[in-house]
Tab-separated table of C-alpha atoms in Angstrom:
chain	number	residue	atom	x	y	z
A	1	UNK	CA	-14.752	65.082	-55.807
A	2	UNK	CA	-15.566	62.578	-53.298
A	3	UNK	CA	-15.105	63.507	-49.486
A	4	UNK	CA	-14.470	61.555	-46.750
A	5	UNK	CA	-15.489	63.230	-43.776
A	6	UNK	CA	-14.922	61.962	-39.766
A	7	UNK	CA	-15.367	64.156	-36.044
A	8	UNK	CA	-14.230	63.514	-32.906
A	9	UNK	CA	-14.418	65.392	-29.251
A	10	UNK	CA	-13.670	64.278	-25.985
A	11	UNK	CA	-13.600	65.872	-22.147
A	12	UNK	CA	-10.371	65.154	-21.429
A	13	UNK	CA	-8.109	64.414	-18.505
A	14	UNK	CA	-8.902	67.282	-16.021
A	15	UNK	CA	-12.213	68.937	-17.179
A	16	UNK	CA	-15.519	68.190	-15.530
A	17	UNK	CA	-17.695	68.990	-18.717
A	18	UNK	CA	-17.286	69.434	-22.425
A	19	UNK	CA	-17.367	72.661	-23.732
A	20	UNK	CA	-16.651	72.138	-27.363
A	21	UNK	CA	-18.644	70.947	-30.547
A	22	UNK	CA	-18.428	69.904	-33.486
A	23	UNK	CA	-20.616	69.827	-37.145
A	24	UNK	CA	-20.348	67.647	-39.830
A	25	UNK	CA	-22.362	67.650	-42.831
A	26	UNK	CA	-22.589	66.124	-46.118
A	27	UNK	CA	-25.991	67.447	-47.939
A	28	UNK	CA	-28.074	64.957	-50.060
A	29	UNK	CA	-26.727	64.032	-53.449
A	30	UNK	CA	-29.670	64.634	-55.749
A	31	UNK	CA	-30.345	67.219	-56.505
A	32	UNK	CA	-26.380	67.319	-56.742
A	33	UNK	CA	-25.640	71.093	-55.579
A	34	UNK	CA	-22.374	73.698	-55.409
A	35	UNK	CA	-21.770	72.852	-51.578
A	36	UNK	CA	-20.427	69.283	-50.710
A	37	UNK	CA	-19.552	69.590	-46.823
A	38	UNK	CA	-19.286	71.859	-43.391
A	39	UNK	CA	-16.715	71.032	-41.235
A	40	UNK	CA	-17.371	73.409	-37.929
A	41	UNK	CA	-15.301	73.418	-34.511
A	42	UNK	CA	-15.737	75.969	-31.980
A	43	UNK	CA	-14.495	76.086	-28.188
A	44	UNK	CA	-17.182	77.460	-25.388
A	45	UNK	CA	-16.223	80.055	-22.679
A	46	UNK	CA	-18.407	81.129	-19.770
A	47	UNK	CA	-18.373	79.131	-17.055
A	48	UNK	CA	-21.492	78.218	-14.846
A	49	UNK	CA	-21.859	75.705	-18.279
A	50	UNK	CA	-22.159	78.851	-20.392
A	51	UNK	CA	-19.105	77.749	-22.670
A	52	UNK	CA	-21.203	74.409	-23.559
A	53	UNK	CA	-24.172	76.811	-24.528
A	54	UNK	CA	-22.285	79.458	-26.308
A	55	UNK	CA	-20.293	76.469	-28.550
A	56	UNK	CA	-23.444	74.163	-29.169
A	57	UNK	CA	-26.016	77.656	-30.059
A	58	UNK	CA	-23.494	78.090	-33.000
A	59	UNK	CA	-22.917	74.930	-34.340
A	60	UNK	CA	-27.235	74.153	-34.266
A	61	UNK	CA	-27.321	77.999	-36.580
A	62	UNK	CA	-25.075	76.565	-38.941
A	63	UNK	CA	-26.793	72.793	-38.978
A	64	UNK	CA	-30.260	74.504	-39.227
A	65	UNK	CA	-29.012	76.613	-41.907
A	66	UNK	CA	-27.377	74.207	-43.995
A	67	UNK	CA	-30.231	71.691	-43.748
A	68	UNK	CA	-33.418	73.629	-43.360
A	69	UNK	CA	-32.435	76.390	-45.615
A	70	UNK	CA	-30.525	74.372	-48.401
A	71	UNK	CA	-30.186	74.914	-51.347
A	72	UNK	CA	-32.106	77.888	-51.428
A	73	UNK	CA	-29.506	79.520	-48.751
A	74	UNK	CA	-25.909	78.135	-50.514
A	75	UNK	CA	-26.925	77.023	-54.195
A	76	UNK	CA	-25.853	80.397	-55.630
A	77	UNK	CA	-22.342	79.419	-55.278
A	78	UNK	CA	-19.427	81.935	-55.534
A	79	UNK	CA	-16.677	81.965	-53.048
A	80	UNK	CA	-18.005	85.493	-52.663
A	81	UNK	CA	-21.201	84.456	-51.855
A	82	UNK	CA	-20.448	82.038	-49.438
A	83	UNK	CA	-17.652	84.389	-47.829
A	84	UNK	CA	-21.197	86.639	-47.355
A	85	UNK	CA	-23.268	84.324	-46.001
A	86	UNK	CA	-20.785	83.085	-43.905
A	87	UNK	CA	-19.762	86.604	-42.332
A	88	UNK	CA	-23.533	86.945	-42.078
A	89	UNK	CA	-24.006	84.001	-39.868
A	90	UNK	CA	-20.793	84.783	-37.522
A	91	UNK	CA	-22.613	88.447	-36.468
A	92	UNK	CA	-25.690	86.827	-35.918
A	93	UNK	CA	-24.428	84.294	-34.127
A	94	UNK	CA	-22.485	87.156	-32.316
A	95	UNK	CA	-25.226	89.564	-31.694
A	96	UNK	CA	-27.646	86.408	-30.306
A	97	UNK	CA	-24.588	85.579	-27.705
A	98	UNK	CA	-24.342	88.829	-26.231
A	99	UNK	CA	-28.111	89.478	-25.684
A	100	UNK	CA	-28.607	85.637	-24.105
A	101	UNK	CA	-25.248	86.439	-21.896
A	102	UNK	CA	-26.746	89.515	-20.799
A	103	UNK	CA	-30.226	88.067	-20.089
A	104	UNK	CA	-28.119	85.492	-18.096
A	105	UNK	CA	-25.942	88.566	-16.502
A	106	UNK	CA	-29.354	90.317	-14.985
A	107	UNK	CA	-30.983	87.105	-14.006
A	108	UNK	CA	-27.782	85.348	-12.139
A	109	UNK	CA	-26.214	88.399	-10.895
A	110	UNK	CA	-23.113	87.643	-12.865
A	111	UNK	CA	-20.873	89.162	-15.235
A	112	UNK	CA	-19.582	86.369	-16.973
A	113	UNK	CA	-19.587	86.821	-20.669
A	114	UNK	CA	-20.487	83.969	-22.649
A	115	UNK	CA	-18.349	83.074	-25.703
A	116	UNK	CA	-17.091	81.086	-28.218
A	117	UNK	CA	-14.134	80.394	-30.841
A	118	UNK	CA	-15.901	79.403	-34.560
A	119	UNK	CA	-13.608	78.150	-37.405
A	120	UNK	CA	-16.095	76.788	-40.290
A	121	UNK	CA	-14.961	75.393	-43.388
A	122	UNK	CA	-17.422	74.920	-46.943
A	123	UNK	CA	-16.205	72.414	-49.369
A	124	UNK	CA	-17.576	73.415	-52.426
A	125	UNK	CA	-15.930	71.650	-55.843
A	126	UNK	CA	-12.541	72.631	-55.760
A	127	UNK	CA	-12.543	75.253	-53.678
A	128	UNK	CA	-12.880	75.725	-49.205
A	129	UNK	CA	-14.312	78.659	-47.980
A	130	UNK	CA	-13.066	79.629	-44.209
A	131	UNK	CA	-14.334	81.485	-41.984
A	132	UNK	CA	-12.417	81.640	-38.916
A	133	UNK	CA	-12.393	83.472	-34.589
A	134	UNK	CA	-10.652	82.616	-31.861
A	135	UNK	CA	-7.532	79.752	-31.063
A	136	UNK	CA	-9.030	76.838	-32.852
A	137	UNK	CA	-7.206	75.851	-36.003
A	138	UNK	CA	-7.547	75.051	-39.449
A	139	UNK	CA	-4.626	73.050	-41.639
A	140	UNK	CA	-4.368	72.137	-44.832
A	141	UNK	CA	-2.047	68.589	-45.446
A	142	UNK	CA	-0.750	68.288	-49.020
A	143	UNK	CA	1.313	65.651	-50.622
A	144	UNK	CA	4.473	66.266	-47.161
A	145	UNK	CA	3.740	69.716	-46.755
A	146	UNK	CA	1.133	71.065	-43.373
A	147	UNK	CA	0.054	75.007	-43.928
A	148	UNK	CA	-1.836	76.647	-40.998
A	149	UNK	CA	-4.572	78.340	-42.454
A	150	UNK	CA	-5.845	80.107	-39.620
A	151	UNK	CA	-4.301	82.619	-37.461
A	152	UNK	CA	-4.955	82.483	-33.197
A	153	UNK	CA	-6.922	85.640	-32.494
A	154	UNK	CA	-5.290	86.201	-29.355
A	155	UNK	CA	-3.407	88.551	-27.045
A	156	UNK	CA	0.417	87.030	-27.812
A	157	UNK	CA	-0.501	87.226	-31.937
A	158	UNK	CA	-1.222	90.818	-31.486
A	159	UNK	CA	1.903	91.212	-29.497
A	160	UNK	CA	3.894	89.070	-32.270
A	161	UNK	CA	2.595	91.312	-34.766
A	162	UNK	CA	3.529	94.625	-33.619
A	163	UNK	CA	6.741	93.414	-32.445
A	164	UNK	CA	6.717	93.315	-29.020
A	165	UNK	CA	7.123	89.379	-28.423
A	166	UNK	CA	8.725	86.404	-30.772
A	167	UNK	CA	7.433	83.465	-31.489
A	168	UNK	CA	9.001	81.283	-29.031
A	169	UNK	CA	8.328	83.727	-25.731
A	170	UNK	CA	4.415	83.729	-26.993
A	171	UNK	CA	4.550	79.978	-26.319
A	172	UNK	CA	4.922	80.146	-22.734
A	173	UNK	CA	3.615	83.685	-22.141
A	174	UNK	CA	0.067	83.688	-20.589
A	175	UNK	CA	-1.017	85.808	-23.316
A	176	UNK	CA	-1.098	82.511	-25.209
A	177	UNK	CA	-4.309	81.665	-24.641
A	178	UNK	CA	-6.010	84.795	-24.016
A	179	UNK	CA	-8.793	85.667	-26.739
A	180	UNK	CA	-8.540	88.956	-28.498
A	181	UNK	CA	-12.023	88.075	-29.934
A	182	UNK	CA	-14.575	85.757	-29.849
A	183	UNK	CA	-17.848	85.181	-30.807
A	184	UNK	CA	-19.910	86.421	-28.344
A	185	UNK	CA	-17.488	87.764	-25.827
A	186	UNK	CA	-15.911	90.564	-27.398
A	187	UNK	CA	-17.799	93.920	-28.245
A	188	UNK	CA	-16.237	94.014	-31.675
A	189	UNK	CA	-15.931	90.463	-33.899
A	190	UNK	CA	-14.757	90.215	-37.248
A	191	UNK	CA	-13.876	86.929	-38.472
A	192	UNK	CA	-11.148	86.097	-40.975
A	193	UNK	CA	-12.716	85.494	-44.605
A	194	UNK	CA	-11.008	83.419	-46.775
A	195	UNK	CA	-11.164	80.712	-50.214
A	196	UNK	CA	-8.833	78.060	-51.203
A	197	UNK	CA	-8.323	75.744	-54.250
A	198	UNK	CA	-8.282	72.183	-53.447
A	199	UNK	CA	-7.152	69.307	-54.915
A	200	UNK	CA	-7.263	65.642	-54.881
A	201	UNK	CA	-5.517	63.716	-51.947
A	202	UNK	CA	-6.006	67.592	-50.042
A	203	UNK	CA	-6.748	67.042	-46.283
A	204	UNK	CA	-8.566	69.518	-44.164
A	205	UNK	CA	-8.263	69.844	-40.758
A	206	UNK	CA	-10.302	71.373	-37.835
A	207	UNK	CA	-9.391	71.263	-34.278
A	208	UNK	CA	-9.970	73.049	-31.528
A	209	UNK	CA	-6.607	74.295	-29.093
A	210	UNK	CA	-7.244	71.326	-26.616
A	211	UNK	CA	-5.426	69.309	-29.570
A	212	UNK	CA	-2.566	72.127	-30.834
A	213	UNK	CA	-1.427	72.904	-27.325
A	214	UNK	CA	0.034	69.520	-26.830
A	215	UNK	CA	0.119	68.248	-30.997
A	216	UNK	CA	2.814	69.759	-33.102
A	217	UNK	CA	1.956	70.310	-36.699
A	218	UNK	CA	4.403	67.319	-37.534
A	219	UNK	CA	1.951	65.443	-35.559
A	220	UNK	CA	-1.127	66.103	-37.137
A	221	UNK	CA	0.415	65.497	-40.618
A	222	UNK	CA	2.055	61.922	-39.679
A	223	UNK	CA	-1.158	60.640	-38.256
A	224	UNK	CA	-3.361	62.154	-41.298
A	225	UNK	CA	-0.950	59.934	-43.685
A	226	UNK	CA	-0.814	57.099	-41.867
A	227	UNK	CA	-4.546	56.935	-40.687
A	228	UNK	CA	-8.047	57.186	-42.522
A	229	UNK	CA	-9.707	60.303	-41.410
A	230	UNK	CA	-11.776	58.189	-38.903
A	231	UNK	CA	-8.971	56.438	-37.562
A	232	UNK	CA	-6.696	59.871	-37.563
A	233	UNK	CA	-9.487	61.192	-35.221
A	234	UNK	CA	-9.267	58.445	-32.729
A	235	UNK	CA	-5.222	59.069	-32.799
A	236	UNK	CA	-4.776	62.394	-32.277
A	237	UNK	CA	-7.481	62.879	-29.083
A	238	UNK	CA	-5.638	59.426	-27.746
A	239	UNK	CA	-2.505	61.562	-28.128
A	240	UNK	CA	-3.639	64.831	-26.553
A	241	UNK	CA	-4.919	62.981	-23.525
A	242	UNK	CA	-1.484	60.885	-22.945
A	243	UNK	CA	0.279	64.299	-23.437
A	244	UNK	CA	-1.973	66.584	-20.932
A	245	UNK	CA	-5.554	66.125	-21.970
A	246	UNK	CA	-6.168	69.513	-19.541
A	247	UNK	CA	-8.589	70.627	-22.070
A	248	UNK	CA	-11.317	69.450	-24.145
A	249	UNK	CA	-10.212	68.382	-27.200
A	250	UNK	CA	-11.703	68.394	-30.734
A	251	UNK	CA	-10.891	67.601	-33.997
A	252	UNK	CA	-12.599	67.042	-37.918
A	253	UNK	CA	-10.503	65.695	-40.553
A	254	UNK	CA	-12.315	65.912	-44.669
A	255	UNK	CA	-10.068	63.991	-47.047
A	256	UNK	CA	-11.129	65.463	-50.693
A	257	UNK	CA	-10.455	62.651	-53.502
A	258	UNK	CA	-11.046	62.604	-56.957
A	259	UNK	CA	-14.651	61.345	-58.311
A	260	UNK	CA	-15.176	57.771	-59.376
A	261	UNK	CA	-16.344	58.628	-62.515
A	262	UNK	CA	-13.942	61.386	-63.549
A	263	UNK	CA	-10.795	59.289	-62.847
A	264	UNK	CA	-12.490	56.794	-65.200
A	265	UNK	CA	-13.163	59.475	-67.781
């Protein structure tokens, strides 16, 4: 399959300093290996520019991973494997957060914890392999149908879930936007594990919540359709910002198509 692959992140209206990132990566195509792409979006926390720390030390792990270490690191491709590695990666990632933000903690005299939300996604073949903590998103668009593939790790989910709070009051409750874990700032982190088959025309789509607090799902499908990934990118920040734009915002859009060659064949 051929992959078309755009990023975009932007400050916002109201916020002084971006605290989100963003990884996209294509590796080279000979010799042609089982991983085609990482898509990555995470959303810092911290203050005192901790939250631009915490999000940009996990998205350089992953790019030093996937390009000093490949293929050795993801050419045995399973979804298993890469489920592995990937749950590997998050706890390390985890376990380097918490030392640095208590380093930080003794040297500052401050108890800030430094964290992050991490939603990755491999493209491998036919298949995506998530891995997923925090309130960024990841979608799936195909053919007129949008499926959130993620769930929000946060307070008003857990609520949801047991019962205690519907859909609609979780919206507006302030337990909206509160983490129930995130890399780094949580003593426990477990991130959501999960593989997919794709097919041609799929789009995948990675965003942080600076897009989904003021984008409806309707919204990110209509602009994926009508836009080229790039393009789609450009839309849907321009549309956050005219709505709000009180967050940073952040988004990566992979549109899967079939190969050249085996549409010929």
């Amino acid at each position: 399959m051929r992959i078309e692959i755009a990023g975009k992140t932007d400050v916002g209206r109201k916020r002084k300093q971006n605290e989100d990132a963003y990884l996209v990566l294509k590796p080279p195509l000979q010799p042609r290996l089982s991983v085609d792409a990482l898509l990555l979006v995470a959303d810092g926390m911290g203050g005192h520019e901790r939250g631009e720390v915490a999000s940009g030390h996990v998205r350089d792990v992953f790019e030093a991973v996937f390009i000093e270490q490949y293929p050795e690191f993801l050419a045995a491709y399973t979804p298993e494997s890469l489920e592995a590695a990937l749950k590997t990666l998050y706890k390390e990632s985890h376990s380097h957060l918490r030392s640095l933000s208590e380093e930080l903690a003794s040297s500052e005299d401050s108890r800030e914890q430094m964290g992050t939300t991490l939603t990755v996604g491999l493209i491998a073949g036919d298949q995506l392999v998530l891995a997923h903590v925090g309130d960024s998103r990841a979608y799936l668009i195909r053919n007129e149908m949008i499926a959130q593939l993620t769930e929000d790790h946060t307070m008003a989910q857990l609520l949801i879930r047991a019962g205690k709070m519907t859909e609609e009051e979780a919206a507006k409750s302030r337990y909206s936007h509160a983490l129930s874990q995130a890399i780094g700032a949580s003593k426990r982190m477990s991130p959501d594990l999960a593989a997919y088959p794709l097919e041609p025309g799929d789009t995948l789509l990675l965003c942080t919540d600076g897009l989904t607090r003021y984008l409806e799902a309707a919204d990110l499908m209509e602009a994926v359709q009508q836009h080229t990934p790039a393009a789609a990118c450009e839309h849907l920040v321009e549309l956050a910002n005219q709505r709000g734009g009180r967050d940073n915002i952040t988004v990566v859009i992979a549109r899967v198509q079939a190969d050249a060659t085996a549409a010929a064949d």
